[in-house]
Each structure stands twice: as structure tokens, then as C-alpha cells.
PDB file of C-alpha atoms in Angstrom:
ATOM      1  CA  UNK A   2     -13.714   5.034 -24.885  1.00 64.00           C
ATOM      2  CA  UNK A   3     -15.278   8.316 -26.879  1.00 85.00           C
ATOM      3  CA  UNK A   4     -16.980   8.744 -23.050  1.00 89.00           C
ATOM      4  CA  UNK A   5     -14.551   8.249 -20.447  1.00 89.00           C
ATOM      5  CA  UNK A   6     -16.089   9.761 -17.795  1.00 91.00           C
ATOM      6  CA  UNK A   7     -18.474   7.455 -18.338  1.00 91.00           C
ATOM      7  CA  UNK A   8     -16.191   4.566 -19.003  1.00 89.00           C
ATOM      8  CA  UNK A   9     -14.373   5.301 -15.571  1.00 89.00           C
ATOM      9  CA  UNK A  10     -17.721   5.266 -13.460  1.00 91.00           C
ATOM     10  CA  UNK A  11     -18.708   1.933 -14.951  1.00 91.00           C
ATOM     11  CA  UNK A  12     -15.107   0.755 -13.860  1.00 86.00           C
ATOM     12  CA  UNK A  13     -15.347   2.296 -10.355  1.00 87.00           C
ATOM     13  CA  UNK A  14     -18.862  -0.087  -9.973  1.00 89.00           C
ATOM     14  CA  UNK A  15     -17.025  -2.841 -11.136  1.00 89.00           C
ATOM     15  CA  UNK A  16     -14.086  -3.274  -9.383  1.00 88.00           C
ATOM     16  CA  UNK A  17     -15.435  -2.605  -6.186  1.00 89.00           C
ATOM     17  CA  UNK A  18     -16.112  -6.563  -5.516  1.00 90.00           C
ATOM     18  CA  UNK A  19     -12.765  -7.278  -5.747  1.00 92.00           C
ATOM     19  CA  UNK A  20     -11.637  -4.572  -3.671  1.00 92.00           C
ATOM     20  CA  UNK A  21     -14.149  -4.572  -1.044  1.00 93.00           C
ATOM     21  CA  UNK A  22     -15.424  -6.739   1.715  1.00 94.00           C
ATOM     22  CA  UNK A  23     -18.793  -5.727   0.921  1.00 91.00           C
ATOM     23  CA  UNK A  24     -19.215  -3.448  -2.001  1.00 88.00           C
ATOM     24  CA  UNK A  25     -22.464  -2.735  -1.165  1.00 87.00           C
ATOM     25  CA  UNK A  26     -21.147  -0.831   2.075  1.00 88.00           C
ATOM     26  CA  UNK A  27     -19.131   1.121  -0.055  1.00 89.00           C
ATOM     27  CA  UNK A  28     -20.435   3.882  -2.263  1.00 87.00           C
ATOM     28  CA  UNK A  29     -17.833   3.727  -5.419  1.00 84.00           C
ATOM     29  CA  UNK A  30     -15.851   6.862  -5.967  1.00 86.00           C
ATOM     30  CA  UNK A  31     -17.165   8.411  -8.754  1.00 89.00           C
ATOM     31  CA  UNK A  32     -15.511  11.996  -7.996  1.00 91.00           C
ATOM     32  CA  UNK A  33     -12.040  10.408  -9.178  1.00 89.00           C
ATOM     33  CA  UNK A  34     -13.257  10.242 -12.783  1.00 89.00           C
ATOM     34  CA  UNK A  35     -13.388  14.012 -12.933  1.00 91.00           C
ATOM     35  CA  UNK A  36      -9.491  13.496 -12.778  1.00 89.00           C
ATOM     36  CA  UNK A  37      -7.658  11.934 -15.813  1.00 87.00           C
ATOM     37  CA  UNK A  38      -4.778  10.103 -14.578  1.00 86.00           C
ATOM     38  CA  UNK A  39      -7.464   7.991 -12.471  1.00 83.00           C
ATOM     39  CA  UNK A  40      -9.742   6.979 -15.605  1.00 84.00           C
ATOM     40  CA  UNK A  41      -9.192   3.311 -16.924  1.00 78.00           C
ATOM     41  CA  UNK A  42      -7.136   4.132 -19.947  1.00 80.00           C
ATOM     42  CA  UNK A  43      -4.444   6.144 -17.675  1.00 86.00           C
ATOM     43  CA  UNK A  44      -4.361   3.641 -15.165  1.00 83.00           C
ATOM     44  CA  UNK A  45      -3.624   0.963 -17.479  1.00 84.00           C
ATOM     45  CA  UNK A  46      -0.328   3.268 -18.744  1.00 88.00           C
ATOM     46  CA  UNK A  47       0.689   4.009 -15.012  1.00 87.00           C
ATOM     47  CA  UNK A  48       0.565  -0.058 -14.082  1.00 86.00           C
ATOM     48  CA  UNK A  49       2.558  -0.549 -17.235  1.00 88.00           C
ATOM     49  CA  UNK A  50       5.459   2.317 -16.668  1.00 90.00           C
ATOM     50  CA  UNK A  51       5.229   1.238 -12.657  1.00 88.00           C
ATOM     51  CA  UNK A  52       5.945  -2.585 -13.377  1.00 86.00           C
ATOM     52  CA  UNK A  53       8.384  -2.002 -16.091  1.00 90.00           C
ATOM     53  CA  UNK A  54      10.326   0.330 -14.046  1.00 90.00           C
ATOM     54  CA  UNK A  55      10.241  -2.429 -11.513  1.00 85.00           C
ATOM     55  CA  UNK A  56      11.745  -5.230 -13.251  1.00 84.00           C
ATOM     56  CA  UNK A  57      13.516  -7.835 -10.918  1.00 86.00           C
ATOM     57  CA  UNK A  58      14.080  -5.235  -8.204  1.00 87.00           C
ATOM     58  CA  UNK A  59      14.517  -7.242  -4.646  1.00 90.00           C
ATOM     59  CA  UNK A  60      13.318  -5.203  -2.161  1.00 89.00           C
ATOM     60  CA  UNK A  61      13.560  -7.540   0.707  1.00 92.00           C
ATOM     61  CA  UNK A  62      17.469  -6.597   1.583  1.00 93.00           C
ATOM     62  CA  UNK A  63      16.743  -2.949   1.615  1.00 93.00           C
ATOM     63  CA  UNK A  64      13.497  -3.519   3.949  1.00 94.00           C
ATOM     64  CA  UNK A  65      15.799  -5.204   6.246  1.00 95.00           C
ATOM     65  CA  UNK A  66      17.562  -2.283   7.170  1.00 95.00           C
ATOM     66  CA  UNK A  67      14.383  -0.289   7.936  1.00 95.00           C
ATOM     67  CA  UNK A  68      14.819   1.039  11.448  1.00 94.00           C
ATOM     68  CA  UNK A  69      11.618   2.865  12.573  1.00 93.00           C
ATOM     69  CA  UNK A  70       9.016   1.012  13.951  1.00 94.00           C
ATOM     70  CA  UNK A  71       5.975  -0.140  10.811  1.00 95.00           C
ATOM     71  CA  UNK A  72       2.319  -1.274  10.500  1.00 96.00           C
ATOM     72  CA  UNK A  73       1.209  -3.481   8.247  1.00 96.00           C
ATOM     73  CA  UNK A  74      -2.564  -3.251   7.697  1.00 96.00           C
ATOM     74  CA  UNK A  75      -4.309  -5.719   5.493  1.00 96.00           C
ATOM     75  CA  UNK A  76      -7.922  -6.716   5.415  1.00 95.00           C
ATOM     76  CA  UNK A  77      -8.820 -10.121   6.057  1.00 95.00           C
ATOM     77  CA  UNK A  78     -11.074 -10.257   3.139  1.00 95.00           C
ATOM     78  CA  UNK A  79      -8.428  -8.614   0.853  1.00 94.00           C
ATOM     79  CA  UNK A  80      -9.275 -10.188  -2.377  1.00 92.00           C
ATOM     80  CA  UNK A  81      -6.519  -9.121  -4.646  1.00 92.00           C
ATOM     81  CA  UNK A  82      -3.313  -9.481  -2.150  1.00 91.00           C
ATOM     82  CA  UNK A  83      -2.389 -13.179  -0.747  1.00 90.00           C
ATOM     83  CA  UNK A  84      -2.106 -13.193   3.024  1.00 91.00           C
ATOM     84  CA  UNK A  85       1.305 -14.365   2.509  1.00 93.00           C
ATOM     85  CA  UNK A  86       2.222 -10.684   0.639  1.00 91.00           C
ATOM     86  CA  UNK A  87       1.844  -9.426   4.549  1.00 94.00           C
ATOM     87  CA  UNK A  88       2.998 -11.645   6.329  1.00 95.00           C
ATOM     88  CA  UNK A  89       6.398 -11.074   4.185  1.00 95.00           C
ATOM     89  CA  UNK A  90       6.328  -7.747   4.591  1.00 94.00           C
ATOM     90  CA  UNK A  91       6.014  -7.864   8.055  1.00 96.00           C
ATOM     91  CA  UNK A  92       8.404 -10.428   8.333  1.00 96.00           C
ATOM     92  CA  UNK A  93      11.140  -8.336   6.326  1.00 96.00           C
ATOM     93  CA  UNK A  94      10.553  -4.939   8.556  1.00 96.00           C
ATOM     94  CA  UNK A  95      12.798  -5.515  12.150  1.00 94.00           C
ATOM     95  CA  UNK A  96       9.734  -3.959  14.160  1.00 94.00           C
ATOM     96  CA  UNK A  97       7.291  -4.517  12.209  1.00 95.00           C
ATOM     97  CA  UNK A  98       3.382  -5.773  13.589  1.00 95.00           C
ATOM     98  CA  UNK A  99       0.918  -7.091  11.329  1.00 96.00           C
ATOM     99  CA  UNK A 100      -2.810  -6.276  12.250  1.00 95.00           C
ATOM    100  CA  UNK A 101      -5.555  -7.839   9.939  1.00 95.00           C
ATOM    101  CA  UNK A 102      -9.000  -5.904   9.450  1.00 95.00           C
ATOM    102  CA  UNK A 103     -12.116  -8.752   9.812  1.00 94.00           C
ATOM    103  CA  UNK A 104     -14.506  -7.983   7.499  1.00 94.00           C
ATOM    104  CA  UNK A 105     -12.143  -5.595   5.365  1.00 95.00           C
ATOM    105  CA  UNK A 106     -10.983  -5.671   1.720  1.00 95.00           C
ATOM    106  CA  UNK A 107      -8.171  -4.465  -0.186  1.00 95.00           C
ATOM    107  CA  UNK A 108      -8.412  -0.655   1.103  1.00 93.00           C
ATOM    108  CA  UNK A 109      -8.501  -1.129   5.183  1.00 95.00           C
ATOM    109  CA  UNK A 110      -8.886   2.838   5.040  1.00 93.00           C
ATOM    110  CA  UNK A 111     -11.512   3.623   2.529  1.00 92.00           C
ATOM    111  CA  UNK A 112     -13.740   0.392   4.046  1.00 94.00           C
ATOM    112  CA  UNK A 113     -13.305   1.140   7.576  1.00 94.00           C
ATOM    113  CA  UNK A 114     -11.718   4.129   8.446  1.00 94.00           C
ATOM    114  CA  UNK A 115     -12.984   4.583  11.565  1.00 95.00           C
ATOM    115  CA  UNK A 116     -11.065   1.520  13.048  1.00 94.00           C
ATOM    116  CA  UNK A 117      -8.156   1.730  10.824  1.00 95.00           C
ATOM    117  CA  UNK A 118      -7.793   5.112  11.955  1.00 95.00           C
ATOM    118  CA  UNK A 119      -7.833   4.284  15.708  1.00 94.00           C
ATOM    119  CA  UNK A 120      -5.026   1.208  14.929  1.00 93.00           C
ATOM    120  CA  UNK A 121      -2.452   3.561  13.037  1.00 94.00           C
ATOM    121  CA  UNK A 122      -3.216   5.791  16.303  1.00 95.00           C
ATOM    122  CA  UNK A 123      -2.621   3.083  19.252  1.00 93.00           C
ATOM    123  CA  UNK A 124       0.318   1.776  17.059  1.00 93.00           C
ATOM    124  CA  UNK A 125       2.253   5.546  16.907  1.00 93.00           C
ATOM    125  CA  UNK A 126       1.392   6.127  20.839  1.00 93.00           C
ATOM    126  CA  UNK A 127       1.714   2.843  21.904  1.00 89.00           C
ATOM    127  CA  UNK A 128       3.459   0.594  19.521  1.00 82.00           C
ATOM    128  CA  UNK A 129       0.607  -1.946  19.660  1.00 79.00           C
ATOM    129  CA  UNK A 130      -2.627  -1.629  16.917  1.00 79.00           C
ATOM    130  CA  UNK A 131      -5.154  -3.517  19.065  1.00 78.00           C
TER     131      UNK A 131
END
């Protein structure tokens, strides 16, 4: 902690595994530790504050009434959210379309944002990600 710059870089390298299909085909970005609110220590404090202010809140009726058309992007090898955290979404939105990534972790658009790119383009002109 008395090097947090340092602290946060060591973090970046570590948590790239579980956020990553392959981590090795990701350089980690070390640029956000120039920033405090993305070192360890102030992330911790955001999570906290976020899921406290949180609480119990249902969101599913209020995504029910969402009428614009929505994209759900998840990774296939997304190692921190359950497929089923998706498919719920999805399920929840009226015109909603799911499209997993293969070979895509957590961040669809840090991993491969080439081809997540091109999906969130074919879904706003066409309505369809493939």
C-alpha cells in the first residue's frame, strides 16, 4: 500500500485470468493506475458504496418496460458472470438478442473489439448481431 502505483499494476496482471479468455492476448492496462479511483484500494470503496446502495433493488419489473431494441454481449469464456446472468437479462428486455463472443472473457470489447465492434454495428442497422 505505501506504493500504489505499484500495487495497482500488480493487480492489473493478476486479474486478467479471470477476466480474459486468454490473458496472454491481452496486454494489462497499466495506464489506469496513473488514475486513483481505478487503483485497488478505491475500487474496493466504489464496490462497497455501489452494492450498498443496491440493497434488494429488483430490477427485473423496470427492465420489462424497456422499449428500444438491446444487445446483450457476453463472452463465452466469461469467467466471472454465469451464463444464466445473460440469458436473464435478455430474457427481461422485450427486444432484446443475446450474442455470445467464442473465445471471449468478461470484457467482449477490450478482448475483441474488432468483432464486438462489427456486432453492436449489424445489430443498430440491422437488428441482428451475426
Amino acid at each position: 500500500s505505501s506504493d500504489p502505483v505499484r500495487l495497482c499494476h500488480a493487480y492489473q496482471r493478476a486479474t486478467a485470468h479471470d477476466l480474459f479468455a486468454d490473458p496472454g492476448a491481452v496486454e494489462p492496462d497499466l495506464a489506469v493506475c496513473e488514475l486513483e479511483n481505478e487503483r485497488p484500494g478505491a475500487l474496493q470503496a466504489w464496490a462497497g458504496a455501489l452494492f450498498d446502495a443496491i440493497g434488494d433493488w429488483d430490477y427485473r419489473q423496470a427492465a420489462r418496460k424497456v422499449r428500444a431494441p438491446a444487445l446483450v454481449v457476453q463472452g463465452q469464456s466469461d469467467r466471472i458472470t454465469p451464463p444464466s446472468g445473460a440469458e436473464t437479462w435478455a430474457g427481461l428486455l422485450p427486444d432484446a438478442k443475446l450474442l455470445r463472443l467464442p473465445a471471449t472473457g468478461y470484457i467482449p470489447l477490450r478482448e475483441r473489439p474488432q468483432r464486438t465492434a462489427e456486432a453492436v454495428e449489424r445489430f443498430l442497422s440491422e437488428g441482428d448481431p451475426r
